[in-house]
Amino acid sequence: MVNPGNRILDDIARLATDAAGAAQGVRREVETVVKTQIERLLRDLDVVTREEFEAVREMALIAREENDKLSARLAALEEKLGKS
């Protein structure tokens, strides 16, 4: 015959295991819902992605370098015209 004390402990252990599994399922579901809501909020706010930001940043750096070169060239031409 099965010891009733062991059966109760087995039932408690099974319930605890089932509760832990259910809690993990709820946790994953909550994470999914929160992630979806945050993504929707960011889309609605029209926030740029990291890739878009980096692309525009690179374009700005290139434009700044070109602007510096053109400014130096213009200054040299103005100096040349002033000396003539």
PDB file of C-alpha atoms in Angstrom:
ATOM      1  CA  MET A   1       0.000   0.000   0.000  1.00  0.00           C
ATOM      2  CA  VAL A   2       1.201   3.507  -0.844  1.00  0.00           C
ATOM      3  CA  ASN A   3       2.121   5.703   2.098  1.00  0.00           C
ATOM      4  CA  PRO A   4      -0.470   8.535   2.253  1.00  0.00           C
ATOM      5  CA  GLY A   5       2.211  11.014   3.356  1.00  0.00           C
ATOM      6  CA  ASN A   6       4.289  10.289   0.253  1.00  0.00           C
ATOM      7  CA  ARG A   7       1.232  10.614  -1.962  1.00  0.00           C
ATOM      8  CA  ILE A   8       0.448  14.042  -0.539  1.00  0.00           C
ATOM      9  CA  LEU A   9       4.053  15.134  -1.051  1.00  0.00           C
ATOM     10  CA  ASP A  10       3.963  13.798  -4.623  1.00  0.00           C
ATOM     11  CA  ASP A  11       0.738  15.711  -5.275  1.00  0.00           C
ATOM     12  CA  ILE A  12       2.232  18.894  -3.831  1.00  0.00           C
ATOM     13  CA  ALA A  13       5.387  18.465  -5.940  1.00  0.00           C
ATOM     14  CA  ARG A  14       3.294  17.895  -9.079  1.00  0.00           C
ATOM     15  CA  LEU A  15       1.192  20.981  -8.333  1.00  0.00           C
ATOM     16  CA  ALA A  16       4.322  23.060  -7.766  1.00  0.00           C
ATOM     17  CA  THR A  17       5.798  21.829 -11.049  1.00  0.00           C
ATOM     18  CA  ASP A  18       2.569  22.567 -12.913  1.00  0.00           C
ATOM     19  CA  ALA A  19       2.371  26.022 -11.308  1.00  0.00           C
ATOM     20  CA  ALA A  20       5.964  26.792 -12.295  1.00  0.00           C
ATOM     21  CA  GLY A  21       5.264  25.717 -15.879  1.00  0.00           C
ATOM     22  CA  ALA A  22       2.110  27.828 -15.988  1.00  0.00           C
ATOM     23  CA  ALA A  23       3.995  30.815 -14.565  1.00  0.00           C
ATOM     24  CA  GLN A  24       6.652  30.492 -17.273  1.00  0.00           C
ATOM     25  CA  GLY A  25       3.935  30.333 -19.917  1.00  0.00           C
ATOM     26  CA  VAL A  26       2.299  33.468 -18.541  1.00  0.00           C
ATOM     27  CA  ARG A  27       5.694  35.188 -18.381  1.00  0.00           C
ATOM     28  CA  ARG A  28       6.400  34.417 -22.038  1.00  0.00           C
ATOM     29  CA  GLU A  29       2.947  35.595 -23.036  1.00  0.00           C
ATOM     30  CA  VAL A  30       3.332  38.859 -21.099  1.00  0.00           C
ATOM     31  CA  GLU A  31       6.770  39.439 -22.657  1.00  0.00           C
ATOM     32  CA  THR A  32       5.304  38.915 -26.125  1.00  0.00           C
ATOM     33  CA  VAL A  33       2.420  41.307 -25.472  1.00  0.00           C
ATOM     34  CA  VAL A  34       4.711  43.979 -23.988  1.00  0.00           C
ATOM     35  CA  LYS A  35       7.184  43.657 -26.866  1.00  0.00           C
ATOM     36  CA  THR A  36       4.375  43.956 -29.413  1.00  0.00           C
ATOM     37  CA  GLN A  37       2.968  47.032 -27.671  1.00  0.00           C
ATOM     38  CA  ILE A  38       6.382  48.711 -27.485  1.00  0.00           C
ATOM     39  CA  GLU A  39       7.047  48.005 -31.170  1.00  0.00           C
ATOM     40  CA  ARG A  40       3.642  49.467 -32.068  1.00  0.00           C
ATOM     41  CA  LEU A  41       4.306  52.542 -29.914  1.00  0.00           C
ATOM     42  CA  LEU A  42       7.701  53.117 -31.537  1.00  0.00           C
ATOM     43  CA  ARG A  43       6.174  52.765 -35.012  1.00  0.00           C
ATOM     44  CA  ASP A  44       3.438  55.251 -34.092  1.00  0.00           C
ATOM     45  CA  LEU A  45       6.055  57.688 -32.780  1.00  0.00           C
ATOM     46  CA  ASP A  46       7.884  57.366 -36.104  1.00  0.00           C
ATOM     47  CA  VAL A  47      11.175  56.510 -34.383  1.00  0.00           C
ATOM     48  CA  VAL A  48      13.970  55.563 -36.772  1.00  0.00           C
ATOM     49  CA  THR A  49      15.765  52.253 -36.584  1.00  0.00           C
ATOM     50  CA  ARG A  50      19.439  52.004 -35.649  1.00  0.00           C
ATOM     51  CA  GLU A  51      20.267  51.111 -39.260  1.00  0.00           C
ATOM     52  CA  GLU A  52      18.456  54.197 -40.588  1.00  0.00           C
ATOM     53  CA  PHE A  53      20.172  56.392 -38.006  1.00  0.00           C
ATOM     54  CA  GLU A  54      23.620  55.041 -38.876  1.00  0.00           C
ATOM     55  CA  ALA A  55      22.986  55.510 -42.619  1.00  0.00           C
ATOM     56  CA  VAL A  56      21.968  59.156 -42.165  1.00  0.00           C
ATOM     57  CA  ARG A  57      24.873  59.726 -39.765  1.00  0.00           C
ATOM     58  CA  GLU A  58      27.311  58.428 -42.383  1.00  0.00           C
ATOM     59  CA  MET A  59      25.719  60.682 -45.022  1.00  0.00           C
ATOM     60  CA  ALA A  60      26.090  63.685 -42.695  1.00  0.00           C
ATOM     61  CA  LEU A  61      29.769  62.913 -42.059  1.00  0.00           C
ATOM     62  CA  ILE A  62      30.445  62.661 -45.792  1.00  0.00           C
ATOM     63  CA  ALA A  63      28.558  65.915 -46.430  1.00  0.00           C
ATOM     64  CA  ARG A  64      30.543  67.666 -43.685  1.00  0.00           C
ATOM     65  CA  GLU A  65      33.855  66.497 -45.184  1.00  0.00           C
ATOM     66  CA  GLU A  66      32.767  67.685 -48.618  1.00  0.00           C
ATOM     67  CA  ASN A  67      31.650  71.016 -47.168  1.00  0.00           C
ATOM     68  CA  ASP A  68      35.027  71.478 -45.457  1.00  0.00           C
ATOM     69  CA  LYS A  69      36.847  70.750 -48.723  1.00  0.00           C
ATOM     70  CA  LEU A  70      34.659  73.173 -50.663  1.00  0.00           C
ATOM     71  CA  SER A  71      35.116  75.863 -47.997  1.00  0.00           C
ATOM     72  CA  ALA A  72      38.888  75.484 -48.203  1.00  0.00           C
ATOM     73  CA  ARG A  73      38.763  75.595 -51.994  1.00  0.00           C
ATOM     74  CA  LEU A  74      36.570  78.709 -51.934  1.00  0.00           C
ATOM     75  CA  ALA A  75      38.905  80.420 -49.466  1.00  0.00           C
ATOM     76  CA  ALA A  76      41.877  79.609 -51.711  1.00  0.00           C
ATOM     77  CA  LEU A  77      40.084  80.996 -54.777  1.00  0.00           C
ATOM     78  CA  GLU A  78      39.040  84.144 -52.916  1.00  0.00           C
ATOM     79  CA  GLU A  79      42.609  84.635 -51.729  1.00  0.00           C
ATOM     80  CA  LYS A  80      43.890  84.136 -55.253  1.00  0.00           C
ATOM     81  CA  LEU A  81      41.415  86.668 -56.640  1.00  0.00           C
ATOM     82  CA  GLY A  82      42.275  89.148 -53.909  1.00  0.00           C
ATOM     83  CA  LYS A  83      46.004  88.962 -54.752  1.00  0.00           C
ATOM     84  CA  SER A  84      45.499  89.490 -58.488  1.00  0.00           C
TER      85      SER A  84
END
